[in-house]
XYZ file of C-alpha atoms in Angstrom:
567
model
C -52.400 2.488 -6.135
C -52.817 3.113 -2.389
C -49.715 4.583 -0.753
C -47.745 2.039 1.242
C -47.570 2.614 4.971
C -44.177 1.012 5.596
C -41.050 -0.274 3.928
C -41.941 -3.746 5.215
C -45.175 -3.700 3.237
C -43.297 -2.764 0.071
C -40.702 -5.510 0.570
C -43.461 -8.086 1.135
C -45.219 -7.032 -2.077
C -41.962 -7.290 -4.022
C -41.252 -10.771 -2.666
C -44.677 -11.957 -3.868
C -44.003 -10.598 -7.383
C -41.769 -12.866 -9.465
C -41.272 -10.607 -12.500
C -38.457 -8.034 -12.211
C -40.388 -5.444 -14.219
C -43.329 -5.846 -11.870
C -41.069 -5.395 -8.852
C -39.509 -2.348 -10.481
C -42.926 -0.780 -11.080
C -43.940 -1.424 -7.482
C -40.894 0.469 -6.236
C -41.175 3.260 -8.799
C -44.855 3.933 -8.110
C -44.392 3.868 -4.339
C -44.117 7.105 -2.433
C -40.447 6.642 -1.559
C -40.186 10.290 -0.606
C -42.144 9.527 2.558
C -39.622 6.916 3.717
C -36.688 7.719 5.966
C -33.062 7.275 4.869
C -32.852 4.183 7.089
C -35.907 2.639 5.401
C -34.555 3.414 1.943
C -31.292 1.717 2.885
C -33.275 -1.462 3.646
C -34.611 -1.350 0.095
C -31.223 -0.809 -1.531
C -29.931 -4.385 -2.006
C -33.218 -5.685 -3.470
C -33.422 -2.716 -5.801
C -29.892 -3.164 -7.118
C -30.484 -6.838 -7.961
C -33.709 -5.896 -9.819
C -31.955 -3.149 -11.788
C -29.137 -5.457 -12.858
C -31.608 -8.005 -14.204
C -33.595 -5.316 -16.042
C -30.427 -3.951 -17.607
C -29.464 -7.454 -18.748
C -32.866 -7.676 -20.464
C -32.287 -4.308 -22.170
C -35.322 -2.711 -20.498
C -33.779 -0.157 -18.177
C -32.608 2.707 -20.390
C -35.832 3.192 -22.348
C -37.893 2.970 -19.186
C -35.818 5.650 -17.483
C -36.123 7.967 -20.477
C -39.875 7.469 -20.513
C -40.120 8.098 -16.788
C -38.362 11.454 -17.028
C -40.308 12.487 -20.119
C -43.600 12.119 -18.281
C -42.169 13.730 -15.148
C -43.635 10.989 -12.950
C -42.307 9.837 -9.599
C -39.188 11.934 -9.982
C -37.873 11.288 -6.468
C -38.339 7.535 -6.846
C -36.601 7.618 -10.237
C -33.670 9.591 -8.837
C -33.336 7.229 -5.871
C -33.442 4.156 -8.104
C -30.798 5.504 -10.453
C -28.615 6.741 -7.601
C -28.470 3.180 -6.314
C -27.772 1.788 -9.769
C -24.972 4.312 -10.302
C -23.161 2.766 -7.332
C -22.543 -0.456 -9.189
C -22.822 0.237 -12.919
C -19.873 2.008 -14.510
C -21.328 2.130 -18.013
C -24.626 3.879 -17.262
C -24.780 6.674 -19.892
C -25.510 10.058 -18.407
C -27.276 10.900 -21.669
C -30.364 9.069 -20.410
C -30.914 11.953 -17.988
C -32.200 15.179 -19.562
C -29.568 17.721 -18.543
C -32.077 20.510 -18.118
C -34.137 18.410 -15.713
C -31.136 17.731 -13.505
C -30.236 21.424 -13.452
C -33.806 22.268 -12.452
C -33.713 19.675 -9.688
C -30.500 21.191 -8.286
C -32.112 24.607 -7.877
C -35.497 23.215 -6.849
C -37.150 24.514 -3.687
C -38.016 20.894 -2.909
C -35.066 20.051 -0.650
C -35.558 16.272 -0.861
C -35.574 16.403 -4.659
C -32.530 18.661 -4.698
C -30.564 16.377 -2.366
C -31.500 13.242 -4.283
C -30.419 14.744 -7.604
C -27.086 15.684 -6.013
C -26.695 12.147 -4.651
C -27.274 10.775 -8.151
C -24.547 13.010 -9.591
C -22.213 12.128 -6.697
C -22.674 8.401 -7.273
C -22.092 8.781 -10.999
C -18.981 10.845 -10.263
C -17.531 7.848 -8.412
C -16.713 6.516 -11.881
C -14.179 8.061 -14.196
C -16.103 8.261 -17.466
C -19.130 10.340 -16.382
C -17.076 13.016 -14.608
C -16.499 15.213 -17.657
C -20.161 14.910 -18.623
C -21.241 15.944 -15.129
C -18.877 18.909 -15.359
C -20.785 19.936 -18.475
C -24.047 19.766 -16.512
C -22.644 22.092 -13.866
C -21.485 24.438 -16.605
C -25.179 25.183 -17.188
C -25.227 26.775 -13.742
C -23.145 29.869 -13.339
C -21.022 30.369 -10.257
C -23.456 32.757 -8.592
C -26.308 30.244 -8.778
C -24.115 27.506 -7.310
C -23.039 29.750 -4.453
C -26.628 30.769 -3.734
C -27.928 27.216 -3.325
C -29.494 26.273 -0.013
C -26.752 26.021 2.672
C -28.207 22.677 3.744
C -26.872 21.057 0.577
C -23.405 22.641 0.717
C -21.703 19.494 2.123
C -23.165 17.403 -0.716
C -22.121 20.022 -3.256
C -18.575 20.009 -1.818
C -18.499 16.217 -2.193
C -19.611 16.432 -5.828
C -17.025 19.107 -6.602
C -14.371 17.061 -4.779
C -15.038 14.053 -6.992
C -15.008 16.284 -10.053
C -11.670 17.745 -8.948
C -10.071 14.790 -10.718
C -11.120 16.314 -14.054
C -10.130 19.514 -15.824
C -12.377 21.656 -13.616
C -9.916 21.479 -10.728
C -9.277 25.245 -10.593
C -12.982 26.018 -10.777
C -13.609 23.511 -8.014
C -11.066 25.239 -5.815
C -12.811 28.594 -6.199
C -16.251 27.143 -5.437
C -15.353 25.282 -2.248
C -15.536 27.395 0.864
C -12.705 25.908 2.894
C -13.609 28.111 5.828
C -16.707 25.962 6.312
C -14.845 22.660 6.345
C -13.857 22.976 9.995
C -17.468 23.813 10.827
C -18.723 20.657 9.137
C -16.016 18.517 10.741
C -17.433 19.602 14.090
C -21.010 19.280 12.865
C -23.468 16.427 13.152
C -22.524 12.959 12.083
C -23.897 13.079 8.518
C -22.251 16.342 7.425
C -18.967 15.286 8.995
C -18.985 12.018 7.043
C -19.748 13.861 3.795
C -16.863 16.291 4.315
C -14.444 13.490 5.223
C -15.448 11.688 2.044
C -14.781 14.918 0.135
C -11.309 15.172 1.656
C -10.547 11.665 0.410
C -10.722 13.106 -3.110
C -9.407 16.612 -2.532
C -6.208 15.414 -0.863
C -5.089 13.863 -4.139
C -4.124 17.368 -5.215
C -1.200 19.237 -3.807
C -2.964 22.545 -3.220
C -5.595 20.744 -1.154
C -3.020 18.721 0.801
C -1.604 21.957 2.167
C -5.053 23.331 3.044
C -6.140 20.084 4.692
C -3.064 20.075 6.935
C -4.623 22.949 8.876
C -7.522 20.632 9.739
C -5.396 17.631 10.660
C -6.286 17.667 14.363
C -10.010 17.922 13.609
C -9.729 15.174 10.998
C -8.002 12.813 13.429
C -10.454 13.594 16.216
C -13.393 12.387 14.108
C -12.092 8.787 14.333
C -14.031 7.845 11.189
C -12.033 4.821 10.124
C -13.720 4.401 6.750
C -12.129 7.692 5.702
C -9.047 8.470 7.786
C -6.642 5.919 6.249
C -7.401 7.274 2.764
C -6.976 10.900 3.804
C -3.741 10.221 5.669
C -2.345 8.172 2.791
C -3.185 10.899 0.269
C -1.494 13.578 2.362
C 1.880 11.813 2.305
C 1.906 10.240 -1.179
C 3.984 11.990 -3.833
C 4.220 11.523 -7.580
C 7.481 9.644 -7.036
C 5.665 7.099 -4.853
C 3.285 5.996 -7.604
C 5.314 2.851 -8.294
C 3.847 1.280 -5.152
C 0.431 1.149 -6.834
C 1.590 -0.613 -9.985
C 0.856 -4.164 -8.904
C -1.478 -6.370 -10.914
C -5.045 -5.411 -10.109
C -7.696 -8.089 -9.713
C -11.111 -7.791 -11.278
C -13.488 -6.468 -8.635
C -16.485 -8.695 -7.941
C -20.079 -7.506 -7.978
C -20.342 -7.941 -4.206
C -17.385 -5.615 -3.685
C -18.584 -2.743 -5.851
C -20.884 -1.129 -3.336
C -18.283 -1.597 -0.620
C -15.796 0.198 -2.848
C -18.072 3.199 -3.085
C -18.826 3.260 0.618
C -15.153 3.065 1.559
C -14.099 5.710 -0.945
C -11.793 3.727 -3.175
C -10.476 6.377 -5.528
C -10.493 5.092 -9.077
C -8.278 7.851 -10.466
C -5.202 7.067 -8.418
C -3.021 6.708 -11.480
C -4.858 9.310 -13.541
C -2.685 11.843 -15.359
C -4.576 14.589 -13.545
C -3.190 13.401 -10.210
C -1.090 16.252 -8.854
C 1.116 15.633 -5.849
C 3.117 18.840 -5.958
C 6.871 19.310 -5.471
C 8.678 16.470 -3.726
C 10.240 18.784 -1.137
C 6.800 20.089 -0.157
C 5.502 16.536 0.249
C 8.503 15.828 2.457
C 7.601 18.922 4.487
C 4.096 17.522 4.983
C 5.568 14.204 6.113
C 7.910 16.022 8.450
C 4.997 17.867 10.047
C 3.148 14.586 10.487
C 6.313 13.005 11.881
C 6.610 15.615 14.602
C 6.323 14.261 18.127
C 3.046 16.117 18.650
C 1.471 14.315 15.707
C 2.978 10.868 16.224
C 0.709 9.938 19.109
C -2.413 11.018 17.211
C -1.375 9.269 14.002
C -0.410 6.034 15.674
C -3.421 6.236 17.955
C -5.462 6.298 14.750
C -3.520 3.302 13.469
C -3.868 1.119 16.536
C -7.564 1.963 17.000
C -8.288 1.328 13.335
C -6.425 -1.961 13.639
C -8.870 -3.053 16.334
C -11.957 -1.832 14.472
C -13.756 -3.839 11.833
C -12.680 -1.536 9.007
C -13.100 -2.468 5.360
C -10.399 -4.108 3.271
C -10.041 -0.955 1.194
C -9.385 1.158 4.285
C -6.851 -1.455 5.398
C -5.109 -1.159 2.028
C -4.847 2.612 2.408
C -3.544 2.128 5.944
C -0.865 -0.225 4.558
C 0.134 2.445 2.005
C 0.233 5.087 4.743
C 2.462 2.947 6.980
C 4.713 2.176 4.017
C 5.344 5.845 3.301
C 5.698 6.855 6.947
C 8.136 3.989 7.598
C 10.654 5.777 5.368
C 11.384 7.893 8.437
C 13.444 5.954 10.973
C 11.936 7.930 13.846
C 8.502 6.561 12.975
C 9.589 2.916 12.838
C 9.882 2.356 16.576
C 6.423 3.804 17.370
C 4.885 1.765 14.544
C 6.477 -1.364 16.002
C 5.277 -0.452 19.488
C 1.694 -0.085 18.263
C 1.655 -3.542 16.692
C 2.485 -2.484 13.158
C 4.002 -5.795 12.091
C 0.997 -7.763 13.362
C -1.356 -5.526 11.382
C 0.761 -5.864 8.234
C 0.972 -9.653 8.560
C -2.807 -9.919 8.968
C -3.414 -7.567 6.039
C -0.721 -9.046 3.817
C -3.212 -10.925 1.618
C -4.551 -7.541 0.451
C -1.192 -6.066 -0.610
C 1.501 -8.709 -0.029
C 4.431 -6.908 -1.644
C 3.830 -3.531 -0.001
C 3.025 -5.131 3.366
C 6.219 -7.198 3.143
C 8.270 -4.181 2.084
C 6.919 -2.161 5.035
C 7.763 -4.987 7.442
C 11.263 -5.049 5.941
C 11.733 -1.356 6.690
C 10.669 -1.951 10.276
C 13.137 -4.842 10.679
C 16.256 -3.472 8.982
C 17.570 -1.594 12.030
C 15.652 -3.436 14.760
C 17.338 -5.927 17.064
C 15.390 -9.169 16.420
C 15.712 -10.125 20.091
C 13.482 -7.155 20.995
C 10.548 -8.569 19.000
C 8.118 -11.411 19.608
C 9.589 -14.650 18.244
C 6.314 -15.695 16.557
C 6.138 -12.337 14.779
C 9.639 -12.890 13.395
C 8.729 -16.388 12.155
C 5.449 -15.167 10.610
C 7.295 -12.334 8.853
C 9.699 -14.624 7.006
C 7.380 -16.102 4.317
C 5.903 -12.657 3.676
C 9.340 -11.078 3.255
C 10.468 -13.824 0.882
C 7.243 -13.566 -1.121
C 7.790 -9.809 -1.428
C 11.299 -10.482 -2.686
C 10.129 -12.964 -5.323
C 7.253 -10.770 -6.539
C 8.888 -7.345 -6.198
C 8.299 -4.956 -9.091
C 10.797 -2.371 -7.839
C 14.474 -2.734 -6.932
C 13.991 -0.706 -3.753
C 11.734 -3.513 -2.503
C 14.379 -6.128 -3.296
C 17.126 -4.150 -1.594
C 15.289 -3.327 1.640
C 13.812 -6.824 2.000
C 17.289 -8.350 1.606
C 18.629 -6.041 4.321
C 15.843 -7.121 6.683
C 16.413 -10.819 5.951
C 20.145 -10.381 6.569
C 19.375 -8.857 9.961
C 17.010 -11.729 10.827
C 19.495 -14.375 9.666
C 22.065 -13.006 12.117
C 19.752 -13.746 15.068
C 19.718 -17.500 15.735
C 19.632 -20.965 14.206
C 15.828 -21.292 14.359
C 15.354 -18.147 12.283
C 17.929 -19.347 9.757
C 16.157 -22.716 9.523
C 12.839 -20.948 8.911
C 14.432 -18.868 6.155
C 15.902 -21.963 4.522
C 12.646 -23.940 4.766
C 10.859 -21.193 2.799
C 13.459 -21.176 0.015
C 15.619 -18.353 1.347
C 18.887 -19.888 0.125
C 17.705 -20.260 -3.472
C 16.104 -16.811 -3.526
C 19.283 -15.187 -2.190
C 21.360 -16.838 -4.923
C 18.909 -15.657 -7.577
C 19.451 -12.110 -6.325
C 23.240 -12.176 -6.803
C 22.553 -12.081 -10.555
C 20.904 -8.659 -10.278
C 22.347 -5.857 -12.394
C 22.044 -3.607 -9.325
C 25.243 -3.719 -7.269
C 23.378 -2.757 -4.070
C 21.176 -5.844 -4.440
C 24.222 -7.999 -5.171
C 25.898 -6.730 -2.000
C 22.887 -7.336 0.235
C 22.251 -10.826 -1.192
C 25.901 -11.757 -0.545
C 25.545 -10.527 3.055
C 22.407 -12.651 3.480
C 24.214 -15.737 2.143
C 27.084 -15.045 4.551
C 24.628 -15.279 7.475
C 22.681 -18.255 6.106
C 25.825 -20.318 5.601
C 26.209 -20.489 9.390
C 23.144 -22.769 9.479
C 23.775 -26.386 10.401
C 21.558 -27.480 7.492
C 23.643 -25.568 4.935
C 26.887 -26.932 6.360
C 25.522 -30.495 6.199
C 24.426 -29.952 2.593
C 27.872 -28.629 1.706
C 29.519 -31.597 3.408
C 27.307 -33.809 1.243
C 28.359 -31.667 -1.745
C 24.751 -30.648 -2.456
C 25.356 -26.894 -2.581
C 28.947 -26.728 -3.820
C 27.875 -25.240 -7.188
C 26.291 -22.330 -5.293
C 29.599 -21.622 -3.566
C 31.471 -21.869 -6.866
C 29.114 -19.249 -8.333
C 29.769 -17.063 -5.313
C 33.551 -17.368 -5.670
C 33.295 -16.075 -9.246
C 31.934 -12.793 -7.846
C 35.250 -12.183 -6.091
C 36.337 -10.720 -9.434
C 33.569 -8.084 -9.269
C 35.955 -5.438 -7.933
C 33.341 -4.249 -5.424
C 34.886 -4.197 -1.944
C 31.568 -4.831 -0.129
C 30.743 -7.854 -2.299
C 34.276 -9.180 -1.814
C 34.022 -8.684 1.952
C 30.660 -10.511 2.189
C 31.877 -13.465 0.098
C 35.074 -13.744 2.117
C 32.871 -13.783 5.225
C 31.001 -16.766 3.782
C 34.264 -18.537 2.959
C 35.645 -17.779 6.428
C 32.604 -19.457 8.004
C 32.975 -22.472 5.708
C 36.726 -22.762 6.340
C 36.144 -23.815 9.961
C 34.968 -27.261 8.763
C 37.711 -29.621 7.606
C 35.302 -31.476 5.348
C 34.706 -28.310 3.314
C 38.314 -27.522 2.493
C 37.746 -29.056 -0.951
C 36.173 -25.714 -1.899
C 39.503 -23.856 -1.528
C 41.223 -24.605 -4.809
C 44.423 -23.194 -6.313
C 42.702 -20.375 -8.183
C 41.171 -19.187 -4.901
C 44.626 -19.109 -3.313
C 45.832 -16.858 -6.131
C 42.841 -14.567 -5.581
C 43.654 -14.247 -1.872
C 47.279 -13.426 -2.730
C 46.092 -10.656 -5.057
C 43.767 -9.217 -2.408
C 46.526 -9.117 0.242
C 48.741 -7.330 -2.248
C 46.207 -4.681 -3.309
C 43.507 -4.293 -0.638
C 44.001 -2.260 2.533
C 40.475 -2.681 3.960
C 40.975 -4.120 7.482
C 37.756 -6.262 7.663
C 38.636 -7.836 4.298
C 42.188 -8.617 5.427
C 40.859 -10.073 8.705
C 38.546 -12.440 6.811
C 41.387 -13.564 4.546
C 43.524 -14.288 7.606
C 40.659 -16.301 9.113
C 40.490 -18.466 5.982
C 44.263 -18.997 5.909
C 44.336 -19.947 9.595
C 41.777 -22.734 9.064
C 42.895 -24.122 5.668
C 46.566 -25.155 5.817
C 46.504 -26.539 2.264
C 46.390 -23.058 0.732
C 49.284 -21.671 2.794
C 52.428 -20.936 0.773
C 55.523 -18.748 0.847
C 53.903 -15.968 -1.147
C 50.976 -15.767 1.265
C 53.373 -15.822 4.216
C 55.322 -12.880 2.781
C 52.103 -10.887 2.382
C 51.090 -11.746 5.941
C 54.470 -10.614 7.314
C 54.054 -7.266 5.522
C 50.785 -6.454 7.342
C 51.466 -3.572 9.744
C 47.969 -2.946 11.091
C 48.349 -3.082 14.938
C 44.951 -4.723 15.497
C 46.007 -7.643 13.262
C 49.571 -8.160 14.518
C 48.783 -10.926 17.021
C 46.625 -12.691 14.413
C 49.385 -12.657 11.781
C 51.927 -13.979 14.301
C 49.525 -16.754 15.304
C 49.013 -17.822 11.672
C 52.742 -17.880 10.896
C 53.503 -19.882 14.050
C 50.674 -22.377 13.582
C 51.683 -23.139 10.007
C 55.254 -23.874 11.156
C 53.822 -26.920 12.940
C 52.399 -28.421 9.731
């Protein structure tokens, strides 16, 4: 067959051939080695679709074995299989003669050497082949690996980085020359991308986190947004943070598989080999990244990446990074200033619970009046969805705190919360076995009850069973729960039509509290209830009120005693 002069000619020939095996042979027998990387990239999508169809027909494995046995078109074979390895997780490495691959690695033919490395790198993107590839490298002793052509060192680092998720971690560490990493980060575009991809894997391990910190400025300066979110996320994630990844994972579609590879989705995130190191050391790393010198660079990365057309998988890693960094209160204001909530709202479909939880952290201690009103409204359904679908009690607790803060703002926010089921969700939370969640849900209810809609429903006796359930919690013995519920009752007591809620047993409870509780806010809320509901006032309550000696409450107690004399 005459050699083809251009990639266009090859694509035209393939389009005129209807049989997949015929198309495969055309590609295999072409002199692909003469094509540039850009031209080969043009061929990639067509080739992958052909390979999938051949595999479905059961023709691929035997053909590959035959191809290697006859030692024909080795470069073309390696290129074809490198592309297939991007999308097929079950491709058995046994179809490649190990000795051949070892020979290719030490070949003087640089193109052949690089292509064989690319094949191993693509296979190493999947968990199963990694141990088998480690066995292949075991056929090369350390001296041979270190003496390979320097031009392939970045690719070799990437392969070893992917294999670092297996048992050869220590060997990997000794083979990688970290002194060269800074050189490659400053190098041409291709080597820099390869090293950044390597760091996406190496930073899963504690010993590499520490080493990579010394390159943090160089890493940030590259502004490679397919890689930076993953690297930054890995640097700050600890073993204790793994719960944030335990959501239900969707099946990944065929169209997404190549994107996954190109955006460095790490498939061993929850692997037992994942080593985050001591928690205090991880906190030290976070502290270094939280320093004022780093904040501008980190958040500059965030805001620039937010504007770029980065992949969904990079956005997910950016969400994880913001979640972890938002633990530090000092980082919350800068994240807000750089549009963090907007980014999280837009990316919430990718990781709704984590995005909602991160927004909650940003809102807990933020004055709602300092934020854009539309952002507050858009945050509400996401926060409530995070609360309903939370798989960790920390999520429930922090989201409830944020909602309580929002509900204190104004009537429109409270109406938005109620329209998205906030009242019902809050009452579901009071049944939690976690007292912190019970407290925060009672505080949220105390703010929501100020809504005109809730008051109207109570006047129509539509929500009275909710209030009865709340009153039962007054026996919990927890002073914060008692205080929040009394706050709710104090708000309700201002409406004459709701005095039906204050029954005799509630009067007895208030008497007991005045007798035994010295907490000033609790006493103040009890006095507020008594001042508005004359039907519960009695001699016993009056005696308790007269015995209150707190100076800040003296005028209030006198007012209550005097006003009830008029009834």
